[in-house]
XYZ file of C-alpha atoms in Angstrom:
573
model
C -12.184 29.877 -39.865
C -12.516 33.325 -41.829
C -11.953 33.395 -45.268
C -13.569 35.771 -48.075
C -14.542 34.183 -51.042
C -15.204 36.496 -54.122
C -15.571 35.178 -57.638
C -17.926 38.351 -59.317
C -17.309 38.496 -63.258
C -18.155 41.668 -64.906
C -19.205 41.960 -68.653
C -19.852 45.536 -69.974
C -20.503 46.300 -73.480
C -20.003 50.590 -74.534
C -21.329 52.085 -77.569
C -20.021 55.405 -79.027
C -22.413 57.373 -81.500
C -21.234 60.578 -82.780
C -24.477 62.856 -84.120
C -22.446 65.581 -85.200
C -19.395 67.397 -84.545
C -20.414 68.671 -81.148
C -22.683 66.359 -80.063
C -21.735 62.907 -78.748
C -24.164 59.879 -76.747
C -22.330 57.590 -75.017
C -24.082 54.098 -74.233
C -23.179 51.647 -71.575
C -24.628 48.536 -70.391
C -23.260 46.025 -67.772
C -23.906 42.674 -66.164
C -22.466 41.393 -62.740
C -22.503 37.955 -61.058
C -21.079 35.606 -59.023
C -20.441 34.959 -55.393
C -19.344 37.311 -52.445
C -18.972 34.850 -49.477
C -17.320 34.961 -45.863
C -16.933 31.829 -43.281
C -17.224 31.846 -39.489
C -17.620 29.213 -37.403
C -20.851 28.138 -36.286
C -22.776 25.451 -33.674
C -25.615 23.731 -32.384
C -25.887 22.741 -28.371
C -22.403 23.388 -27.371
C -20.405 26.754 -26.039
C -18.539 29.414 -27.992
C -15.744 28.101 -29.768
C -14.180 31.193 -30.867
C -10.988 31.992 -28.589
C -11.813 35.336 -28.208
C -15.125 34.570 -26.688
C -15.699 36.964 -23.928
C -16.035 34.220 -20.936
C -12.801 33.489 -21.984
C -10.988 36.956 -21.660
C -8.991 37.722 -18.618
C -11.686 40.786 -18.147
C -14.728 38.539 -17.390
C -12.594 36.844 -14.219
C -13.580 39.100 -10.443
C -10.686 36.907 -8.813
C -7.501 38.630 -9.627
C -5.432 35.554 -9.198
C -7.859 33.930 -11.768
C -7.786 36.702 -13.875
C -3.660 37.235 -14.087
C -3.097 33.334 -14.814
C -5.785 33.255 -17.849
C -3.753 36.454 -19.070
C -0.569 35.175 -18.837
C -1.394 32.295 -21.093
C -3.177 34.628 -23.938
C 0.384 35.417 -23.527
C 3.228 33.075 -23.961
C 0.583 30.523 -25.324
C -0.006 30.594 -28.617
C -2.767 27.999 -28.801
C -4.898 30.016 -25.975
C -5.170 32.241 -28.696
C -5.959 29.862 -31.549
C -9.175 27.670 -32.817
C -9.059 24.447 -31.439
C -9.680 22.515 -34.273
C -9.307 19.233 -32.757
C -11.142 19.817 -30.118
C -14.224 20.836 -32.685
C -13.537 17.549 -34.475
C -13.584 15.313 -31.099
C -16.642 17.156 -29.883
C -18.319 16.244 -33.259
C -17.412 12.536 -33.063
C -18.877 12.651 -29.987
C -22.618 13.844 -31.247
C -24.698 10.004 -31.859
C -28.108 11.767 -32.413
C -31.281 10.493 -34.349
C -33.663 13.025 -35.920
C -37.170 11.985 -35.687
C -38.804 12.621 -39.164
C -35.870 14.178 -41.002
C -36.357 16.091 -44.337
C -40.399 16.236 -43.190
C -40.614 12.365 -43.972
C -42.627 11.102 -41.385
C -41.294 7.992 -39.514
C -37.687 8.818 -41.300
C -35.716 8.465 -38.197
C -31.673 9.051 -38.986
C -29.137 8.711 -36.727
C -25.466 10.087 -36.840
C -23.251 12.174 -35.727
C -24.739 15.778 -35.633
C -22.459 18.792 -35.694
C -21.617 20.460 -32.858
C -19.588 22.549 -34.820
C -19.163 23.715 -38.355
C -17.556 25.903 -40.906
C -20.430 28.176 -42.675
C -20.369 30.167 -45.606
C -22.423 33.457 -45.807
C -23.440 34.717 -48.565
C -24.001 37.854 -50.335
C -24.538 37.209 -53.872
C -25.385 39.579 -56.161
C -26.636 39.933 -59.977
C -26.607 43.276 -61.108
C -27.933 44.716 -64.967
C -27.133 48.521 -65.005
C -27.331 50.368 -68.003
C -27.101 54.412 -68.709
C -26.527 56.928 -71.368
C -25.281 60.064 -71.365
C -25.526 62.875 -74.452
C -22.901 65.630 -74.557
C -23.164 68.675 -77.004
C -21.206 71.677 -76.984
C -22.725 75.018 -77.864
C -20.342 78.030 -78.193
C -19.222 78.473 -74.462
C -21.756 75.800 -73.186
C -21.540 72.374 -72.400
C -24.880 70.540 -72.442
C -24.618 66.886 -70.964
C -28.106 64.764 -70.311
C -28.006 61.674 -68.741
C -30.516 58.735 -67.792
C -29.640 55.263 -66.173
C -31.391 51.979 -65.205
C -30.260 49.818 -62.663
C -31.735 46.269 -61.177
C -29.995 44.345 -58.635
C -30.674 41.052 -56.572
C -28.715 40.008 -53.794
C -29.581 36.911 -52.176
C -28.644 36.407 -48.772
C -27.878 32.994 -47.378
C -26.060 30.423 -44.895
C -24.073 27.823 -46.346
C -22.980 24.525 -44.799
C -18.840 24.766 -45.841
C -17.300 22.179 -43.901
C -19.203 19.360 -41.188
C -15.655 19.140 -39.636
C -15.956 15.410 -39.492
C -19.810 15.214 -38.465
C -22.365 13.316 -40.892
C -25.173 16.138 -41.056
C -25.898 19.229 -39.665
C -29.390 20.283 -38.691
C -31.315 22.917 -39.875
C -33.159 24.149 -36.544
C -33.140 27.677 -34.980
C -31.324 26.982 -31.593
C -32.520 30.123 -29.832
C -36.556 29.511 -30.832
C -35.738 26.138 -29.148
C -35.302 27.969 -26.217
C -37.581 30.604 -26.132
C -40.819 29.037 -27.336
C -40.418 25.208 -26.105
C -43.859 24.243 -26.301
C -44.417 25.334 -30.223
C -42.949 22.629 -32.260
C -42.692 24.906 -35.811
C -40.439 27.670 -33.845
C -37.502 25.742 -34.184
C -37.951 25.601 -37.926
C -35.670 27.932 -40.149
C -38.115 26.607 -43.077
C -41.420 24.876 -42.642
C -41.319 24.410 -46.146
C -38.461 21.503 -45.535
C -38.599 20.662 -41.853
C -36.213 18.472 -40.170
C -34.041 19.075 -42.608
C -30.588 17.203 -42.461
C -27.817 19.419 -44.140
C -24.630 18.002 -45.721
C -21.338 20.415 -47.221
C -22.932 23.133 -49.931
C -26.404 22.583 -48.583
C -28.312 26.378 -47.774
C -29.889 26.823 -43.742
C -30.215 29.127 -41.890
C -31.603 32.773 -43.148
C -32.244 32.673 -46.884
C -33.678 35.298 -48.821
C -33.519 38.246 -51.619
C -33.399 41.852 -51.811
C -34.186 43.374 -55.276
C -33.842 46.738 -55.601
C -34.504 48.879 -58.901
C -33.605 52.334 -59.290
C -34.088 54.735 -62.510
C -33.212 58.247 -62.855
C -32.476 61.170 -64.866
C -29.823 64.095 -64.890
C -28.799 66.984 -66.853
C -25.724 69.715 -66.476
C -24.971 73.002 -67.819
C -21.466 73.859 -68.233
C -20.855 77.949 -69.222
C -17.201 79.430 -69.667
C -17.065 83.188 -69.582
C -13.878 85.071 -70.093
C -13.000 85.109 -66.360
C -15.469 82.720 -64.631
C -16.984 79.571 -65.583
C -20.404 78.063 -63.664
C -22.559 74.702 -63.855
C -25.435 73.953 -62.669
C -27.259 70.651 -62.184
C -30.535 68.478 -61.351
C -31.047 64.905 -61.051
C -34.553 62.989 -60.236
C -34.445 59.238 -59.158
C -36.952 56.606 -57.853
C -35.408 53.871 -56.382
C -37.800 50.880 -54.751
C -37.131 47.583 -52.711
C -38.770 44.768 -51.554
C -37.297 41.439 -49.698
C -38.380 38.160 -51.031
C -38.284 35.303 -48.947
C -36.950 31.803 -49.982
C -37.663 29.938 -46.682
C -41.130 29.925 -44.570
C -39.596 30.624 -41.151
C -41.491 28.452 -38.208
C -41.712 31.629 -36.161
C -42.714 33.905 -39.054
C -45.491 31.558 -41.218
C -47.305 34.462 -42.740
C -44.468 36.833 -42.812
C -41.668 34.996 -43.966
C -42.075 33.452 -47.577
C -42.556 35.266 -50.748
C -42.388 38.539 -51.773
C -43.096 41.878 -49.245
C -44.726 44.381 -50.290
C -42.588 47.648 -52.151
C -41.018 50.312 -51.531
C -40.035 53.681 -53.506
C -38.411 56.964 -52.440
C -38.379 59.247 -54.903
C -34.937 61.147 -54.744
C -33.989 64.907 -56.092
C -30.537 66.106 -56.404
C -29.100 69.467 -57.438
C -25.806 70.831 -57.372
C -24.168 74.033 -58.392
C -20.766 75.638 -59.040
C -18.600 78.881 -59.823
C -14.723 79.416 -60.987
C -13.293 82.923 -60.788
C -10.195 83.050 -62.346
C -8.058 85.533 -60.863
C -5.184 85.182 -63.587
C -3.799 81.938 -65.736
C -2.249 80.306 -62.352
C -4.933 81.443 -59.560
C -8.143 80.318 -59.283
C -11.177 79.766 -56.832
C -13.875 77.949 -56.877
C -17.210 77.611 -55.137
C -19.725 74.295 -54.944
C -22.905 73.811 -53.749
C -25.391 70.591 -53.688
C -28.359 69.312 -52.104
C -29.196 65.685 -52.631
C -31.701 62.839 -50.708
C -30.612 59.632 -50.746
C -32.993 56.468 -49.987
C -32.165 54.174 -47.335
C -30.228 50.778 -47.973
C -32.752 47.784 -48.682
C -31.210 45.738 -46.463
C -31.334 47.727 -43.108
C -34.773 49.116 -43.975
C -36.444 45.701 -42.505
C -36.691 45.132 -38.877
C -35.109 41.538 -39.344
C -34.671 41.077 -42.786
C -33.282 37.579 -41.706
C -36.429 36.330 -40.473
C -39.395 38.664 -41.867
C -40.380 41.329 -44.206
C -41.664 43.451 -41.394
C -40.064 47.143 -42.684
C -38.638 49.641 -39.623
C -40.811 52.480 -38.895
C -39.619 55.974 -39.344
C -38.260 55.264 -42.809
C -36.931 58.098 -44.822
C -34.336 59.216 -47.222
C -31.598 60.804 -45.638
C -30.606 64.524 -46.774
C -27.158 65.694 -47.845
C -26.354 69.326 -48.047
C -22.758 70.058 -49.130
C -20.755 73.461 -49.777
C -17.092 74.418 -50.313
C -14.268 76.845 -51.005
C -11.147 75.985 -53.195
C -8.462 78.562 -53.886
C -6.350 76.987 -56.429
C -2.537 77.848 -57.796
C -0.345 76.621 -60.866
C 2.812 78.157 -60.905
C 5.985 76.245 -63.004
C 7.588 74.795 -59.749
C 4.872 74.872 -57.638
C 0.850 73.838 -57.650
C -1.574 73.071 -54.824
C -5.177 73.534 -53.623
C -6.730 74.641 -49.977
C -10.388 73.364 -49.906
C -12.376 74.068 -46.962
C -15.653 72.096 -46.771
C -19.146 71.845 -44.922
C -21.269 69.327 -44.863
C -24.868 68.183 -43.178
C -26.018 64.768 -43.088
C -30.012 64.167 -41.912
C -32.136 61.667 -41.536
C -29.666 59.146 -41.251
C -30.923 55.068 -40.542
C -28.230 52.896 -39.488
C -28.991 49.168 -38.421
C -26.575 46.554 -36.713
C -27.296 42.696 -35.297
C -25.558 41.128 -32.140
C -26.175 39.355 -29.121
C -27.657 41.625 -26.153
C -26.993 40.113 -23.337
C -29.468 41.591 -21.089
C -32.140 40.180 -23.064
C -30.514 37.241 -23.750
C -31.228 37.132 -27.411
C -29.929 38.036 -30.465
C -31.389 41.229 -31.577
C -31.440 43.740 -34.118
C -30.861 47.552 -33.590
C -31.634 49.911 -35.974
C -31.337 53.713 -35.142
C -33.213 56.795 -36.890
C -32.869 60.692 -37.284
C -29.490 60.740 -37.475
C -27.648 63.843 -37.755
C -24.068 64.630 -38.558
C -21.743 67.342 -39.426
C -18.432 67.294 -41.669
C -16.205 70.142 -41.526
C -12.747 70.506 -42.341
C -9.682 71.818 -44.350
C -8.010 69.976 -47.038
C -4.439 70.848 -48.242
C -2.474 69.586 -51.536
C 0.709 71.091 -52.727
C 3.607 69.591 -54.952
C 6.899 71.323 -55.708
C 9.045 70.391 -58.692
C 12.575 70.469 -57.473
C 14.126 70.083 -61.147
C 13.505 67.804 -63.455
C 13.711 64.892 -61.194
C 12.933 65.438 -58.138
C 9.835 66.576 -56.352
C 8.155 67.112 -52.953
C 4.369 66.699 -52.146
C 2.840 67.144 -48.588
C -0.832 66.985 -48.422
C -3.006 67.196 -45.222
C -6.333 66.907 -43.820
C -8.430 68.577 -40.586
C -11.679 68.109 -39.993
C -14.390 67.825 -37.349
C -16.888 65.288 -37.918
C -19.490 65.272 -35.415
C -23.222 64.027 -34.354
C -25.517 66.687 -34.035
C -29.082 64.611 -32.897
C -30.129 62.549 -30.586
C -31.614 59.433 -32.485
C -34.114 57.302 -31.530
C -33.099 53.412 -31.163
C -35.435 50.645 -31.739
C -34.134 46.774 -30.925
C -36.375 44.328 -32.172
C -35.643 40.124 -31.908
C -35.033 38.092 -34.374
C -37.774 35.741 -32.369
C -40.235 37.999 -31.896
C -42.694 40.320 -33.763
C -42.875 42.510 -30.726
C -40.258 45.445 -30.374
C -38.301 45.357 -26.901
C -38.067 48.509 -27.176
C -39.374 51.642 -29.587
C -37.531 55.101 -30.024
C -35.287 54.532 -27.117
C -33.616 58.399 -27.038
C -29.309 58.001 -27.981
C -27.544 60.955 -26.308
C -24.974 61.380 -28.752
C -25.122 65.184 -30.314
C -21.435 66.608 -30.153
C -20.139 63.144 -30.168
C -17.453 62.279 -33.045
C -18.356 60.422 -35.867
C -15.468 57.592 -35.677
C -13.591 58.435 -38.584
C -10.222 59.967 -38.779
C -10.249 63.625 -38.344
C -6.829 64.581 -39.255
C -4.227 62.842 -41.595
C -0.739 64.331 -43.358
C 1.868 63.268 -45.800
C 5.239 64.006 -46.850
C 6.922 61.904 -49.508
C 9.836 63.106 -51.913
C 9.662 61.742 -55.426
C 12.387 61.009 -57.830
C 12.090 60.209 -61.674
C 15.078 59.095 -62.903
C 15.923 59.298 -66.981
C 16.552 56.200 -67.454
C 12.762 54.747 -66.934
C 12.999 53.965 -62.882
C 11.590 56.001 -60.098
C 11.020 55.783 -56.363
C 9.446 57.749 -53.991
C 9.246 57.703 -49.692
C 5.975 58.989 -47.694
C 5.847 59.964 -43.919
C 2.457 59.654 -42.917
C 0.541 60.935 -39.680
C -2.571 60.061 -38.360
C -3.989 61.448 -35.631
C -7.579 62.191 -33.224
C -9.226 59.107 -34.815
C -12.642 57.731 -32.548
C -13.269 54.529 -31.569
C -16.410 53.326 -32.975
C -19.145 53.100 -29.824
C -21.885 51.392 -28.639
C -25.240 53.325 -29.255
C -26.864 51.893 -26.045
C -24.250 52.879 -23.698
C -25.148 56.499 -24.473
C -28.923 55.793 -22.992
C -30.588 56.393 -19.976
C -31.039 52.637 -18.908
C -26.921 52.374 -19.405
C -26.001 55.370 -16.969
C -29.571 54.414 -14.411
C -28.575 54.699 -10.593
C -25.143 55.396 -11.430
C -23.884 57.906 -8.770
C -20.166 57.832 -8.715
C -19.290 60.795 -11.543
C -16.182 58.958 -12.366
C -18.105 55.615 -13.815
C -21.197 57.929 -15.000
C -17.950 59.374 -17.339
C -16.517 55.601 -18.131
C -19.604 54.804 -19.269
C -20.670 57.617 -21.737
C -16.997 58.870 -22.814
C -15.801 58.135 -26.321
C -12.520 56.422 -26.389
C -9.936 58.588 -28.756
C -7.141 56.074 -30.414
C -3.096 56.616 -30.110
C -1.912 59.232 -33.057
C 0.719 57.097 -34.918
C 2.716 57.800 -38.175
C 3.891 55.119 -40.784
C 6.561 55.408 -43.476
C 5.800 54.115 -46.709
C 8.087 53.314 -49.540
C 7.738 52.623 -53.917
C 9.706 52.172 -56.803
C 9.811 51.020 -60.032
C 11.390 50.473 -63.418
C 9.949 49.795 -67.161
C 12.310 48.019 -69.709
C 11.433 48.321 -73.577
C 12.443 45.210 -75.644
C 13.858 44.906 -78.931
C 10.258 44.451 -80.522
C 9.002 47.554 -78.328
C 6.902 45.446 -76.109
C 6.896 47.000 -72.804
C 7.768 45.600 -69.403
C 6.564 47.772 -66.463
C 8.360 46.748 -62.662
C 6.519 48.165 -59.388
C 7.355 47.371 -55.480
C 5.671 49.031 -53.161
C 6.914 48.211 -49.170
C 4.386 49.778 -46.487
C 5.298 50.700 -42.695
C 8.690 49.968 -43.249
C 9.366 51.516 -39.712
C 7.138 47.801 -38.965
C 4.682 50.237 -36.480
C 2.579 47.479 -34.980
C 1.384 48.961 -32.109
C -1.201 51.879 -34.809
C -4.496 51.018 -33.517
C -6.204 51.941 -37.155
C -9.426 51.730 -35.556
C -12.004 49.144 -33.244
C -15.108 49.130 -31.971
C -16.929 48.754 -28.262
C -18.415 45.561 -27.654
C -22.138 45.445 -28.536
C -22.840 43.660 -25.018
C -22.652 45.466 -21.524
C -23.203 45.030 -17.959
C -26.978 46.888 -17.098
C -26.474 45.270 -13.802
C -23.118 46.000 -12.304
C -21.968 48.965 -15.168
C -18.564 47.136 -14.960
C -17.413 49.267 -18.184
C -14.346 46.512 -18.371
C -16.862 43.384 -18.581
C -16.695 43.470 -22.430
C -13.695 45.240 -23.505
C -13.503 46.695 -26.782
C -11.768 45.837 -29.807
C -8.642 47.351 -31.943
C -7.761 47.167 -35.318
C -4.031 46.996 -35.513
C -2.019 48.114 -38.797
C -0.097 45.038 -40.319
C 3.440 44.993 -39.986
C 5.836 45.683 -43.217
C 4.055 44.473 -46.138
C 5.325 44.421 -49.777
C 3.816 44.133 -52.624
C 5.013 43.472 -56.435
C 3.287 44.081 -59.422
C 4.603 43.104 -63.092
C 2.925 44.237 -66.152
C 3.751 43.076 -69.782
C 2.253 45.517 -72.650
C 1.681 44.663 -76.652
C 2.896 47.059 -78.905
């Protein structure tokens, strides 16, 4: 039932002009199309079909009889685990429905089997014109480079009918307006511009809509080498607007659904500086600086950009302020850098979509004035052993870490009216969930005769699962006594450290006409680790009532076994 679909050509076009002998422009345009697409699984007036459905888990089961049988066959049976696609086909031959004035015909009365279940397609399409130019002129010991850039994209978002899975139409209703808001016959409507609309394979429902952002800016750098330090500096000004543009008149949303909202600019500043003191010909270290805003992302700027062009309050672009150190060697055998880094991220907005099931609706929860830190070491080093061999180790440290306490506002898809506004997140000092510390060792061999290979031991370690805002709340931890749970509740799970082996070669042959033919395998976790959690997330719903933490257990990413891949090129001479 998952599959990604991508088909996005790219034409570009580059134009080289050379003014003079230290003075270049160099022109770019480009054009991108196509599809981006994903399917799920989706249905009308019947349960969950996924397997994995939560009612379904051995964790939602209180009788522990109950509860060890249903685990037992996740087990040792494999179709627990699995889709059951004939059970989705059986339940749709089931479905003899007639819809009273389809397609907005009145007295059009069709009858059929309606899905109960589908295959849709989601889509993110986008069409994207960029086009920038950048002049570079040397001047003595100076570099001079200018640049400017354009860029207009349009990404419409939309639900596609894939597969009817043996039904004869779909419908295009909005099953939880049904429920919500019986007595108003337009809230079931995803568009009152085609109502009662039957929907056959390829045919759009659901959410369907565009977000067009433009974005132009300018930049300029100044490059100067001295005899024992070099230093740039840099500044960059952008404006970059939005605006959502609604292709269905949503039954809930009449007057706030269709056509184009109104739009939105940030204007954005940048500036960045840099220093290289060269101790000798092999040491060197360096120092950066930069300060940059960044606007927020068009589509998590709206409250439901699904269903409205109401925009989220609070918005603002979020500020990046970046420093490091780099001491930097080149000897004959031996090279390598040591970077430490610092960096502050402000004014974050982040916005996510999923069922809450203590208001029993599908809502939307979008979180401002977030803070983070990033600090952290970074080692590279690579030593030539001779002429064929080598050994490179490389390793990362950091702490990456929340320093607010956002405010949360969750907002229905069904409803104009927040459930809640700036709902306080008590998350300072918590990780961001990203890995904080990685290492590598591989030895490398290059062989004379055109083949080489190479081996990698890599560690991972003190990498966060991702959580769930709203469990770090006041209404999550309310009445809870017992210091223990108050701990379950609020504590962020830390994965399993795990290390993988890696392994590459390859070989080029040169034919009798001097064509060129270029052999690569590459064969990851040949050790076959299955058990690396690479990451997960907490579930998005949770028990207010009870504060059973295991209710809705999370979810782990798990590395793939040994893979392989092979790659074969062919070159003209």
């Amino acid at each position: 039932s998952r599959e990604y679909r991508i088909n996005q050509p790219v034409a570009m076009i580059r134009h080289d002009w050379k003014i003079k002998k230290n003075t270049t422009v160099l022109t770019n345009i480009g054009y991108q199309w196509g599809t981006y697409a994903s399917t799920a699984l989706d249905w009308y007036e019947a349960p969950n079909p996924n397997p994995d459905y939560y009612r379904k888990l051995p964790s939602y089961f209180t009788d522990p009889n109950v509860k060890e049988l249903i685990r037992e066959q996740f087990i040792t049976n494999p179709a627990v685990r699995q889709v059951d696609w004939d059970g989705l086909y059986g339940a749709n031959s089931a479905r003899d429905y007639t819809i009273n004035d389809a397609n907005g015909i009145p007295g059009n009365n069709q009858r059929g089997k309606l899905a109960a279940y589908i295959v849709e397609e989601e889509h993110y399409d986008n069409t994207k014109f960029n086009f920038n130019t950048i002049l570079n002129s040397f001047v003595g010991s100076s570099q001079y480079t200018f640049g400017a850039q354009y860029l207009k994209e349009k990404v419409h978002y939309s639900e596609r009918v894939d597969d009817l899975l043996g039904a004869d139409y779909f419908v295009d209703y909005n099953q939880f307006a049904i429920r919500d808001f019986p007595t108003n016959p337009d809230a079931k409507q995803n568009d009152l511009n085609q109502p009662n609309r039957l929907l056959k394979e390829g045919d759009t429902y659901g959410y369907n809509y565009n977000m067009n952002t433009s974005r132009v800016g300018a930049w300029g750098q100044m490059i100067h080498k001295f005899k024992s330090v070099d230093v740039f500096a840099a500044l960059s000004l952008a404006n970059q607007s939005f605006y959502r543009e609604g292709l269905a008149k949503v039954g809930l949303f009449p007057d706030n659904s269709f056509g184009k909202s109104e739009v939105t600019s940030f204007l954005n500043v940048g500036a960045k500086g840099g220093v290289t003191y060269k101790i000798d010909g092999r040491n060197y270290i360096t120092a950066n600086a930069s300060y940059t805003t960044r606007a927020p992302f068009a589509n998590e700027s709206f409250v439901s950009a699904r269903t409205r062009n109401q925009l989220a309050n609070n918005l603002t672009s979020e500020k990046i302020l970046s420093t490091e150190l780099s001491y930097i060697f080149k000897y004959s055998k031996f090279k390598g850098r040591l970077t430490g880094f610092h960096t502050s991220f402000n004014d974050r907005l982040d916005a996510f979509s999923f069922f809450h099931d203590e208001y029993q609706t599908f809502v939307n929860y979008i979180t401002t004035g977030i803070d983070r830190v990033h600090s952290g070491v970074e080692l590279g080093t690579q030593y030539q052993i001779d002429a064929q061999w080598s050994v490179v180790a490389a390793g990362s440290i950091g702490e990456y870490f929340y320093t607010s306490r956002p405010s949360a506002t969750i907002a229905r898809d069904n409803s104009a009216v927040d459930l809640v506004v700036d709902r306080t997140i008590f998350i300072d000092n918590y990780y961001v969930p990203l890995l904080q510390e990685a290492a590598t060792l591989g030895i490398n061999h290059r062989n004379k005769k055109f083949w080489f290979a190479n081996i990698n031991v890599n560690y991972f370690g003190k990498n966060y699962l991702s959580f769930f805002p709203d469990r770090r709340t006041e209404i999550a931890t309310n009445g809870v006594e017992d210091p223990q749970l108050f701990n379950k509740i609020i504590d962020q799970e830390v994965l399993p450290s795990a290390m993988t082996v890696d392994l590459f070669g390859g070989k080029s042959f040169k034919l009798k006409n001097r064509d060129l033919i270029a052999l690569n395998v590459g064969i990851s976790n040949i050790l076959n680790n299955t058990t690396f959690k690479s990451g997960g997330f907490e579930n998005s719903r949770f028990d207010y009532e009870q504060k059973n933490v295991d209710k809705f257990p999370p979810r782990y990413f798990y590395a793939f076994g040994t893979n392989f891949n092979i790659n074969i090129t062919y070159t003209f001479k």
